[in-house]
Every structure is written in structure tokens, then in C-alpha cells.
PDB file of N, CA and C in Angstrom:
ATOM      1  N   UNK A   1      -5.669 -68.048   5.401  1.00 59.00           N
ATOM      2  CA  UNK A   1      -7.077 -68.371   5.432  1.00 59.00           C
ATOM      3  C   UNK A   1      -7.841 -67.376   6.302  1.00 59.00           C
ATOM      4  N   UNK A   2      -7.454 -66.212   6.513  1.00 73.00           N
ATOM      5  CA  UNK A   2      -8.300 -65.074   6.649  1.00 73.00           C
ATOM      6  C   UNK A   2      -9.697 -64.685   6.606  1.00 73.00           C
ATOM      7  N   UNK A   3     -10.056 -65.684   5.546  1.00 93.00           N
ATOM      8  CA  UNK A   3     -11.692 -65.660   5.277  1.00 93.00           C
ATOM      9  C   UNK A   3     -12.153 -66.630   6.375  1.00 93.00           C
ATOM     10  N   UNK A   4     -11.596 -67.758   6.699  1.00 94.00           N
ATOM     11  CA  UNK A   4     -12.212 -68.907   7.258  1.00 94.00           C
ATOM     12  C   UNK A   4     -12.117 -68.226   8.883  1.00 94.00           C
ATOM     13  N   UNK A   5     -10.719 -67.384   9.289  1.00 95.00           N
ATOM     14  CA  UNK A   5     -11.483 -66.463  10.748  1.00 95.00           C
ATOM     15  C   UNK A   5     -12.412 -66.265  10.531  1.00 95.00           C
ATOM     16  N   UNK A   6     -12.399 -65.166   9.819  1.00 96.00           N
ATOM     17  CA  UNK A   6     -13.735 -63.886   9.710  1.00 96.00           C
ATOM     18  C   UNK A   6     -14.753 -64.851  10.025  1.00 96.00           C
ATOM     19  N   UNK A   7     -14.909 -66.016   9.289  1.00 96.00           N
ATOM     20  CA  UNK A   7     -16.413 -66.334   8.914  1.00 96.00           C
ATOM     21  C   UNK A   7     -16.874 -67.120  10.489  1.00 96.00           C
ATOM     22  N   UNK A   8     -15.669 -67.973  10.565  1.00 96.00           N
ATOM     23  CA  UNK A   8     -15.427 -68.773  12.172  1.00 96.00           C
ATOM     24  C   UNK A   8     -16.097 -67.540  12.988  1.00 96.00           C
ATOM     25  N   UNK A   9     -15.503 -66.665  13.498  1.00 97.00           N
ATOM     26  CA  UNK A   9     -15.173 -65.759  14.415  1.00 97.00           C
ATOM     27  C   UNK A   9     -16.923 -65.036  14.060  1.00 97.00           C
ATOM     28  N   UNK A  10     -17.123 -64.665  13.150  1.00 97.00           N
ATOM     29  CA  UNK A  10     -18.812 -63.811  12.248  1.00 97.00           C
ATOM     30  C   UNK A  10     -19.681 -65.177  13.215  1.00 97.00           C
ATOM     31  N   UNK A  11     -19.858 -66.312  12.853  1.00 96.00           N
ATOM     32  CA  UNK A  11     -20.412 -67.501  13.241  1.00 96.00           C
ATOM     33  C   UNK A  11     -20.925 -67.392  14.775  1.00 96.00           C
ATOM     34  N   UNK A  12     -19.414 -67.533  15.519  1.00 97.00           N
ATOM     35  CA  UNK A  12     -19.602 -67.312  16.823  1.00 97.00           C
ATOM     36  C   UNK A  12     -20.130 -66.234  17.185  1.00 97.00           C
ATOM     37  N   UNK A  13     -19.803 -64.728  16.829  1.00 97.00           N
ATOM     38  CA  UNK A  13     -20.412 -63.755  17.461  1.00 97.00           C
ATOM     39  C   UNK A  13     -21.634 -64.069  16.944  1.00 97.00           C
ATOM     40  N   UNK A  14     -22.549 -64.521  16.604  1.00 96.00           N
ATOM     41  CA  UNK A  14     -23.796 -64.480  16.128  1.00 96.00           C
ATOM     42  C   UNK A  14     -24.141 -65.139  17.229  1.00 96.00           C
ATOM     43  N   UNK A  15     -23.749 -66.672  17.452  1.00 94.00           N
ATOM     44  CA  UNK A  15     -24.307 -67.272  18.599  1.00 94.00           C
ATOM     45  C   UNK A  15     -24.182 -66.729  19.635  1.00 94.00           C
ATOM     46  N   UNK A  16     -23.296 -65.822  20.365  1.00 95.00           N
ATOM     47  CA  UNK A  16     -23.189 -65.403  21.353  1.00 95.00           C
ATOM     48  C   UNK A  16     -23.689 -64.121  21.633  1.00 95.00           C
ATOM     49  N   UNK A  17     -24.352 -63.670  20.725  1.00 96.00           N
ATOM     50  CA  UNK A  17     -25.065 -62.103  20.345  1.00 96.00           C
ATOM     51  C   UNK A  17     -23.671 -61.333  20.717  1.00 96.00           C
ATOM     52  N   UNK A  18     -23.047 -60.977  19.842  1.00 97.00           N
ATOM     53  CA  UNK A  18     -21.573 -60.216  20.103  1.00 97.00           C
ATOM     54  C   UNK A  18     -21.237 -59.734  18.941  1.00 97.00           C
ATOM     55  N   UNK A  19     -20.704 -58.690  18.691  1.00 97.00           N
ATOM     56  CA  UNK A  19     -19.844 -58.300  17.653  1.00 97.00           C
ATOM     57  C   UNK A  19     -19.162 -58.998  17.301  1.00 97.00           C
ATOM     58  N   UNK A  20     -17.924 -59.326  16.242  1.00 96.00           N
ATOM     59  CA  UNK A  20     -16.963 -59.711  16.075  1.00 96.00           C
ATOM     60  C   UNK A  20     -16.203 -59.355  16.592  1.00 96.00           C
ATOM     61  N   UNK A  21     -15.902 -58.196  16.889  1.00 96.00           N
ATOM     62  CA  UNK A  21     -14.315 -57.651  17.278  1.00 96.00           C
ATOM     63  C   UNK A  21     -14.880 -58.025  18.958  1.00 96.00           C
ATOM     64  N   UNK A  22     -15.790 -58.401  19.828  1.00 96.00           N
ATOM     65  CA  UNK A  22     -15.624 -58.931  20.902  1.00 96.00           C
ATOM     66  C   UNK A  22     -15.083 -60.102  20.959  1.00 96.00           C
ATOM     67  N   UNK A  23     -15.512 -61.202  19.769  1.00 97.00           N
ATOM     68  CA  UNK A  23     -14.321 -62.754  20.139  1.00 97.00           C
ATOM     69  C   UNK A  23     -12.741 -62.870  20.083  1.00 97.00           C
ATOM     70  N   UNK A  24     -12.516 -62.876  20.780  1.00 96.00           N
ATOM     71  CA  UNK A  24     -10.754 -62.880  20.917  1.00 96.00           C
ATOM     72  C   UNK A  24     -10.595 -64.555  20.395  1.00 96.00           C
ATOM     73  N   UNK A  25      -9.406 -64.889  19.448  1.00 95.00           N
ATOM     74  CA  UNK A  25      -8.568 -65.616  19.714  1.00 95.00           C
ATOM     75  C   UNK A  25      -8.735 -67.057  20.740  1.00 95.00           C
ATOM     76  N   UNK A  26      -8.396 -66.437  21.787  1.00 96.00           N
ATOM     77  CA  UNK A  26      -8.129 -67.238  22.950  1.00 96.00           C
ATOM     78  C   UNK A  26      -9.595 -67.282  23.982  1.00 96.00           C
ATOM     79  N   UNK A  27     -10.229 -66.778  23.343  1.00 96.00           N
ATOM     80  CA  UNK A  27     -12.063 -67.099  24.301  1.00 96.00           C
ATOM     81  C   UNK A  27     -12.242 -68.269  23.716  1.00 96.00           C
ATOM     82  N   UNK A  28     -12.477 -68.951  25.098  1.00 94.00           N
ATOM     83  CA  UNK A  28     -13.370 -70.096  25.261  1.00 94.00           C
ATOM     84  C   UNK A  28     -14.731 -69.822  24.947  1.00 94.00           C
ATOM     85  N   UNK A  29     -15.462 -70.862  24.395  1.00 93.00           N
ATOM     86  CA  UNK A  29     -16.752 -70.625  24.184  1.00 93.00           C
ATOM     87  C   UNK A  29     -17.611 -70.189  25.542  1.00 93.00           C
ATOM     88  N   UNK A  30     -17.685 -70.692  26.439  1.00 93.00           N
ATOM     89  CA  UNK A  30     -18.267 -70.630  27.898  1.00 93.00           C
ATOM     90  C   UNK A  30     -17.649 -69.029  28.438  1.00 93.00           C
ATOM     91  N   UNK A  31     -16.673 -68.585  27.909  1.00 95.00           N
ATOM     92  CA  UNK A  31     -16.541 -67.215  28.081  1.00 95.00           C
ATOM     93  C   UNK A  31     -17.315 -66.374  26.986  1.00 95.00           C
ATOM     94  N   UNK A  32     -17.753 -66.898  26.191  1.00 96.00           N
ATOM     95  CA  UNK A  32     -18.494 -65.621  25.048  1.00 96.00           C
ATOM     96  C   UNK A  32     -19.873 -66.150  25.434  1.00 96.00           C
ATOM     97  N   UNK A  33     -20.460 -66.857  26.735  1.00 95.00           N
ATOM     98  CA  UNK A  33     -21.627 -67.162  27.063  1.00 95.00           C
ATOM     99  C   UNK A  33     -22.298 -68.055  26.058  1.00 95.00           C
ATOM    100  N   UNK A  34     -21.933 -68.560  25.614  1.00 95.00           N
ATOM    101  CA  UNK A  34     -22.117 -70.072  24.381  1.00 95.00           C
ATOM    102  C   UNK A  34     -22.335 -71.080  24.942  1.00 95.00           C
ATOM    103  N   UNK A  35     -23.747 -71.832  25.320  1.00 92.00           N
ATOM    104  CA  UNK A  35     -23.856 -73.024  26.277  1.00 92.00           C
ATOM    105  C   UNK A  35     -23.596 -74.390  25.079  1.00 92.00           C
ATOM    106  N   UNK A  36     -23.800 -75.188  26.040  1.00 89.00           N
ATOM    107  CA  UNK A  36     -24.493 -76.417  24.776  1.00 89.00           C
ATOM    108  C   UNK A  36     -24.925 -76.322  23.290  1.00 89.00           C
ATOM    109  N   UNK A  37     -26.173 -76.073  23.877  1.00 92.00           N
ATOM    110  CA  UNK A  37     -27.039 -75.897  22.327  1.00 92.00           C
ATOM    111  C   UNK A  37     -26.844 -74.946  21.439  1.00 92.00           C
ATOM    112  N   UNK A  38     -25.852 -73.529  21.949  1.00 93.00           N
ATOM    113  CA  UNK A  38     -25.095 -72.935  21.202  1.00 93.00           C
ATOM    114  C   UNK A  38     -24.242 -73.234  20.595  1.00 93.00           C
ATOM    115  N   UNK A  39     -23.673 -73.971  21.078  1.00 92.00           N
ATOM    116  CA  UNK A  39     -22.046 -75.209  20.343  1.00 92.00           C
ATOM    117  C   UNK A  39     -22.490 -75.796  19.377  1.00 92.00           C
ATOM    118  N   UNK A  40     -23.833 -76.609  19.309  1.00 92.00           N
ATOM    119  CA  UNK A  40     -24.221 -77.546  18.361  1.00 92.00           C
ATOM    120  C   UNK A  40     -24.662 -76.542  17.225  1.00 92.00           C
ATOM    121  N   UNK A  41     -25.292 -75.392  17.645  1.00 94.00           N
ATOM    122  CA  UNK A  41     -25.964 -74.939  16.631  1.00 94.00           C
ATOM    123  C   UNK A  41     -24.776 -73.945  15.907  1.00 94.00           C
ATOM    124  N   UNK A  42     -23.499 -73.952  16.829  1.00 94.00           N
ATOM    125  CA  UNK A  42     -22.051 -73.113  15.710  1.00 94.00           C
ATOM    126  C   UNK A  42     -21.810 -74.000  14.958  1.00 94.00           C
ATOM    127  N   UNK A  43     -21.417 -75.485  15.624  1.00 93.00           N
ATOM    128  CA  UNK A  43     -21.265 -76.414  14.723  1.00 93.00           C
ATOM    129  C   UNK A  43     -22.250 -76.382  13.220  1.00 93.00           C
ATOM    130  N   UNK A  44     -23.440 -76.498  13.714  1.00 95.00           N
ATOM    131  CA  UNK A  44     -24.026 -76.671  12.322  1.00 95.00           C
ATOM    132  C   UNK A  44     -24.231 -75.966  10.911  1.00 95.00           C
ATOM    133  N   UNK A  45     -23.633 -73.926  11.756  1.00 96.00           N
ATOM    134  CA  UNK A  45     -23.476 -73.200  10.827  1.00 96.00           C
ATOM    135  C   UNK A  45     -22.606 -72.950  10.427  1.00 96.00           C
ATOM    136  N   UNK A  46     -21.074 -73.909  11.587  1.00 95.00           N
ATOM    137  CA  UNK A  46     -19.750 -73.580  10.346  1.00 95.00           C
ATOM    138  C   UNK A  46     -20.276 -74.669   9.566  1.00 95.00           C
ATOM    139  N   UNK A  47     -20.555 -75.741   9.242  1.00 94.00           N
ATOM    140  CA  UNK A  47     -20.543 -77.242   8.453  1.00 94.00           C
ATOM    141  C   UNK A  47     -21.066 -76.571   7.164  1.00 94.00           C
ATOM    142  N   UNK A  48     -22.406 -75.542   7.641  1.00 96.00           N
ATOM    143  CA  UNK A  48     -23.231 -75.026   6.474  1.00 96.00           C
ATOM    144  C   UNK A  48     -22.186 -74.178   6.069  1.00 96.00           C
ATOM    145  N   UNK A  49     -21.438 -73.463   6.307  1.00 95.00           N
ATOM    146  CA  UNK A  49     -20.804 -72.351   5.559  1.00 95.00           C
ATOM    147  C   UNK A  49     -19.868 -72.730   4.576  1.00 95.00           C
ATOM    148  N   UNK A  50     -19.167 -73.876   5.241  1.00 95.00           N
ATOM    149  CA  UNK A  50     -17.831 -74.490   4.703  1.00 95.00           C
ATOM    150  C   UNK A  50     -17.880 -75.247   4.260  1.00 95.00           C
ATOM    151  N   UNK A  51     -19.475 -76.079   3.967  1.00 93.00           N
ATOM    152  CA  UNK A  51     -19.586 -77.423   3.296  1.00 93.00           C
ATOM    153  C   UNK A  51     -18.818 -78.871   3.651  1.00 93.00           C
ATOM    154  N   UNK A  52     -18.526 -78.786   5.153  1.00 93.00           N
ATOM    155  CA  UNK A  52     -17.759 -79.497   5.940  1.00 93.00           C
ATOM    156  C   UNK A  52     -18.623 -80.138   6.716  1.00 93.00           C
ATOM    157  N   UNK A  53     -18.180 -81.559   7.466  1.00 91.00           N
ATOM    158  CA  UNK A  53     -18.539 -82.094   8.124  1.00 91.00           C
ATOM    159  C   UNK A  53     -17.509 -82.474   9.160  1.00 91.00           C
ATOM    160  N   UNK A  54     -18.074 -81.799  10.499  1.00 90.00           N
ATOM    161  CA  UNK A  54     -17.407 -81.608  11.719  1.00 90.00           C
ATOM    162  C   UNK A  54     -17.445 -82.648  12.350  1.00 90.00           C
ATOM    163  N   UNK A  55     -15.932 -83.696  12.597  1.00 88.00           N
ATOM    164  CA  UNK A  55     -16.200 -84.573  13.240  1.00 88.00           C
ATOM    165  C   UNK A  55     -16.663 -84.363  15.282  1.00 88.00           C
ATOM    166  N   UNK A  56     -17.633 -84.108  15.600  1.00 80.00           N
ATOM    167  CA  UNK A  56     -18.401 -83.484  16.478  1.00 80.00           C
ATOM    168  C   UNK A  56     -19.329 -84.368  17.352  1.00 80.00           C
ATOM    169  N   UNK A  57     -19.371 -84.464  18.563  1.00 73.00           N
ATOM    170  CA  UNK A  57     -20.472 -85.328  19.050  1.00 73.00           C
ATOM    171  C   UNK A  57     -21.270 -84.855  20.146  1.00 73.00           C
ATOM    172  N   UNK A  58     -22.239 -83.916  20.037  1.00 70.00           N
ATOM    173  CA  UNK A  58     -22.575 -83.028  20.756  1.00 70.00           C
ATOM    174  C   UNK A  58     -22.829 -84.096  22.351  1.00 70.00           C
ATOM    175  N   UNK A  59     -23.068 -85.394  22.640  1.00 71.00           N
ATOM    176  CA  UNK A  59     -23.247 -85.957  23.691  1.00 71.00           C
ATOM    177  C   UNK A  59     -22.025 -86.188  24.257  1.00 71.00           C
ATOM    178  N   UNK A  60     -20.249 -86.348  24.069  1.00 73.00           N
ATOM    179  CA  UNK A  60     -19.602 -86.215  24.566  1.00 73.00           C
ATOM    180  C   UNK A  60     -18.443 -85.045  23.609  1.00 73.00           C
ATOM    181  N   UNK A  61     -18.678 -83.588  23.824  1.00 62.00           N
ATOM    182  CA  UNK A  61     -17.871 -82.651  22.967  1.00 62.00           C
ATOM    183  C   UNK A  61     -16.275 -83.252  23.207  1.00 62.00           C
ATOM    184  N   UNK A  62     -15.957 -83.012  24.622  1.00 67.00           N
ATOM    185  CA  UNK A  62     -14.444 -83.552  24.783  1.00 67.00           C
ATOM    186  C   UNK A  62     -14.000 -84.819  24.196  1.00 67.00           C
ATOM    187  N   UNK A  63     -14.684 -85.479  23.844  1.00 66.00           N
ATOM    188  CA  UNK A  63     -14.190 -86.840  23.454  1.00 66.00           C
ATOM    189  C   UNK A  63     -13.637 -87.086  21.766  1.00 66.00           C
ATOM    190  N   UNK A  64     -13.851 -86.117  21.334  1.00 69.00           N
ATOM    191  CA  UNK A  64     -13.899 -86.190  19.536  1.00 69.00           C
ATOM    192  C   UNK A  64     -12.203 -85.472  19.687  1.00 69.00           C
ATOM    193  N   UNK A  65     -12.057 -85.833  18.273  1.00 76.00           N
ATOM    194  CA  UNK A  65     -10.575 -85.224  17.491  1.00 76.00           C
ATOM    195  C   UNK A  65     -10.781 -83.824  17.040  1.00 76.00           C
ATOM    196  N   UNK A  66     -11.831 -83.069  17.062  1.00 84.00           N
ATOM    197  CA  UNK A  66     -12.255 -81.765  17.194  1.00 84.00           C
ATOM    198  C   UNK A  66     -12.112 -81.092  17.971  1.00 84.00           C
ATOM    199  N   UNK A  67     -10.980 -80.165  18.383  1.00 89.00           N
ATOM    200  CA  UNK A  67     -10.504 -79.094  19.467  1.00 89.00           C
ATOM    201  C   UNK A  67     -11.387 -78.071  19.746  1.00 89.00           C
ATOM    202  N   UNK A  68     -12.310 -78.115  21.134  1.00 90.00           N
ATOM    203  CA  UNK A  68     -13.218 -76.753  20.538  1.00 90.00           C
ATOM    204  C   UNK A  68     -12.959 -76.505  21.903  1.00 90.00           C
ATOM    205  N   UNK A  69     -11.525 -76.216  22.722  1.00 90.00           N
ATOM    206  CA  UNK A  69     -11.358 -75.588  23.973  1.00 90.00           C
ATOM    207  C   UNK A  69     -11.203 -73.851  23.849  1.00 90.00           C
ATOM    208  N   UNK A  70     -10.850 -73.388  22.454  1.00 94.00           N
ATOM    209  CA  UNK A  70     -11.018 -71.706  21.793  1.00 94.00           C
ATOM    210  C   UNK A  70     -11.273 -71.561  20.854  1.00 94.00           C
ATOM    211  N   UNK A  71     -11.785 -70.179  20.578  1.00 96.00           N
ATOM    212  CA  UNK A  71     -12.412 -69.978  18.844  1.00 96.00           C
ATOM    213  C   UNK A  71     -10.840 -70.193  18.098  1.00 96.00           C
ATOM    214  N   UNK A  72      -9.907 -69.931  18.510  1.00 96.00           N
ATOM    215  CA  UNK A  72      -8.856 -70.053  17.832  1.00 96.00           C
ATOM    216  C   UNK A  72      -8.516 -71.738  17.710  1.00 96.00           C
ATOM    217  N   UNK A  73      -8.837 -72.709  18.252  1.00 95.00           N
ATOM    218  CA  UNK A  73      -8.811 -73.648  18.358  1.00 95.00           C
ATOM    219  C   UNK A  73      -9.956 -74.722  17.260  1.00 95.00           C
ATOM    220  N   UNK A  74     -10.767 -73.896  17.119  1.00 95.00           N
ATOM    221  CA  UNK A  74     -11.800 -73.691  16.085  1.00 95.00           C
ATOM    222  C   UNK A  74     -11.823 -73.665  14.876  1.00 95.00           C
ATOM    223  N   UNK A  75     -10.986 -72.522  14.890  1.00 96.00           N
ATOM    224  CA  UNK A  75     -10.193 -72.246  13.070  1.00 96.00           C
ATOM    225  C   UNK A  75      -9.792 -73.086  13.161  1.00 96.00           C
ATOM    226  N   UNK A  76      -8.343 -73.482  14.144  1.00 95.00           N
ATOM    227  CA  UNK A  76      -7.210 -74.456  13.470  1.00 95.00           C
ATOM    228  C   UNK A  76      -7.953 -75.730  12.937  1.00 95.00           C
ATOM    229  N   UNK A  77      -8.672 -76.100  13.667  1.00 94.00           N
ATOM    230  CA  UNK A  77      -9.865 -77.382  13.500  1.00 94.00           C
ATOM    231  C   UNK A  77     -10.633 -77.100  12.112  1.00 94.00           C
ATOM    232  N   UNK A  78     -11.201 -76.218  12.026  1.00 95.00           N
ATOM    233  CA  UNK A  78     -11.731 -76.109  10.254  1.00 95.00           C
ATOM    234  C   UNK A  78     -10.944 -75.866   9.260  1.00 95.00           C
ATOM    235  N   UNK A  79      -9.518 -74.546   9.458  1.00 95.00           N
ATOM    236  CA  UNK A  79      -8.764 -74.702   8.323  1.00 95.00           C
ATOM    237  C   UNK A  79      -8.017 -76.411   7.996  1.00 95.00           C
ATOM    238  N   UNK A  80      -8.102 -76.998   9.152  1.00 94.00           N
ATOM    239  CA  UNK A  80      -7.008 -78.480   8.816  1.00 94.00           C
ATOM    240  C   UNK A  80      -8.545 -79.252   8.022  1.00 94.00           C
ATOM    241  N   UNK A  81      -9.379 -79.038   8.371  1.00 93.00           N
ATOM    242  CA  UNK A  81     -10.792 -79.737   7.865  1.00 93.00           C
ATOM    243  C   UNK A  81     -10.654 -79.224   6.276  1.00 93.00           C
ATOM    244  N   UNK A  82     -10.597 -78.290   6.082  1.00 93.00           N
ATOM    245  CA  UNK A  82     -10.746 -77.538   4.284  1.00 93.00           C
ATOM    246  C   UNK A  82      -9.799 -77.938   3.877  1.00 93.00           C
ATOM    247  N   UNK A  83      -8.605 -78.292   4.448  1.00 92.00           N
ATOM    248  CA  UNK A  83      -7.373 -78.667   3.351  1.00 92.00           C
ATOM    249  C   UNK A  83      -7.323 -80.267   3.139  1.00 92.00           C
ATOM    250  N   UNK A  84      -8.091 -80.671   4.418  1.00 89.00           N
ATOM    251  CA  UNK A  84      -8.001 -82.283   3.781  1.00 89.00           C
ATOM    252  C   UNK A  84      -9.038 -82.416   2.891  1.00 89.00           C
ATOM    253  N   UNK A  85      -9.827 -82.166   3.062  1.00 84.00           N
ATOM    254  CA  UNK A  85     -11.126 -82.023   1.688  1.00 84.00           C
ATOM    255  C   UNK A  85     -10.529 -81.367   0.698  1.00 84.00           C
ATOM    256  N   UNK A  86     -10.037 -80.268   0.508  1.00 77.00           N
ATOM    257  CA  UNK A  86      -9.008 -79.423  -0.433  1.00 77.00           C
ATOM    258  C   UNK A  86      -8.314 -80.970  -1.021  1.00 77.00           C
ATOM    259  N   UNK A  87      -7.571 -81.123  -0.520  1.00 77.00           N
ATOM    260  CA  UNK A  87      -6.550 -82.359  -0.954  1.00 77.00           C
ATOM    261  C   UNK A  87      -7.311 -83.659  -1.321  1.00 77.00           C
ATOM    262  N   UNK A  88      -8.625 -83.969  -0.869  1.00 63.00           N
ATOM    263  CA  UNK A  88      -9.003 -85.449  -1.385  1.00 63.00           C
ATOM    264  C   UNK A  88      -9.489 -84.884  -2.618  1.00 63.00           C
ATOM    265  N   UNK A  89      -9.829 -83.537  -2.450  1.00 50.00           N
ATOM    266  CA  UNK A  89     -10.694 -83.281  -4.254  1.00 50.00           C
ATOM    267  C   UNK A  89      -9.681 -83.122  -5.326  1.00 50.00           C
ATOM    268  N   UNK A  90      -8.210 -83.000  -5.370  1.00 46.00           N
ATOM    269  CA  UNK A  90      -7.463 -83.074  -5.837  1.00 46.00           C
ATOM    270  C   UNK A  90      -7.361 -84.591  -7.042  1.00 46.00           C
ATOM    271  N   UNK A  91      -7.056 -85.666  -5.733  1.00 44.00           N
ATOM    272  CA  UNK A  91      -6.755 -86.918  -6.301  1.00 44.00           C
ATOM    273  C   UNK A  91      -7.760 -87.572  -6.962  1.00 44.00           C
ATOM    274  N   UNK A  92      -7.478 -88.109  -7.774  1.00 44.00           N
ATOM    275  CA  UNK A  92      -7.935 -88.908  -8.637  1.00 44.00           C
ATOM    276  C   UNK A  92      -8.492 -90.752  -8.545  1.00 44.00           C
ATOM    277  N   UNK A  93      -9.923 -90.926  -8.403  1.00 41.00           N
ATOM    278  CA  UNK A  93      -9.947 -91.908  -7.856  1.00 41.00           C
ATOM    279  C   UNK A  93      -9.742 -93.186  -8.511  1.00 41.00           C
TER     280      UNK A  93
END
């Protein structure tokens, strides 16, 4: 899922005014200078990109089943998001 970095990783450097090849992996958002209202507003442009809905609660972030302690933590959190949607569009209701 190569595309879903790029686009993750494209996303964030936007919010953080950064290149891409500045987000590492293992950066925390608060290290690519990403406050709050930057978080909500990545959130809202991966959801738009991926046609996903981020289980997300911008009033307590730590508290949700959404890992957003690294951008890499990020992906893993949206690619597992696309495959369960991947998989419910599969079955047959």
C-alpha cells in the first residue's frame, strides 16, 4: 500500500509546511510542528482522500482506537481502515 504512504505522508507534509521527504516514519506529529488544529484538519484530509471515516475524537485524541503517536502509526491506522471497508464491500448483505 505504497500509495496510501505517499498520500498519508503528502497529507502531513502539507500540514506541517514540509516536503515529503522531511516526514520520517517515526516523527511524531508535535515533531513535524503539527498542533491540535493541525491533527484535526490531517484527519479531515486523510478521511477526504480515502473516503474513510477516522474513528477520531479531536477532544480526547489519546483516548480513541486510532494510533496517532507517528506518521507511521498513521498509515498502519488507515491501511487497517481500507481493508476493513475493502472487506465489508466484499460481502454480501
Amino acid at each position: 500500500m505504497t500509495d496510501v504512504r505517499e498520500k498519508v505522508i503528502g497529507i502531513i507534509a502539507e500540514q506541517a509546511v514540509l516536503e515529503p521527504s522531511d516526514v520520517r516514519p517515526e516523527s511524531t506529529l508535535e515533531d513535524l510542528g503539527i498542533d491540535s488544529l493541525g491533527l484535526v484538519e490531517s484527519i479531515f484530509a486523510i478521511e477526504e482522500a480515502f473516503d474513510i471515516s477516522v474513528p477520531f475524537n479531536a477532544n480526547e485524541p489519546e483516548a480513541g482506537d486510532f494510533d496517532i503517536s507517528s506518521v507511521e502509526s498513521i498509515i498502519r491506522g488507515i491501511e487497517r481502515l481500507l481493508a476493513e471497508q475493502h472487506g465489508q464491500g466484499t460481502r454480501k448483505a
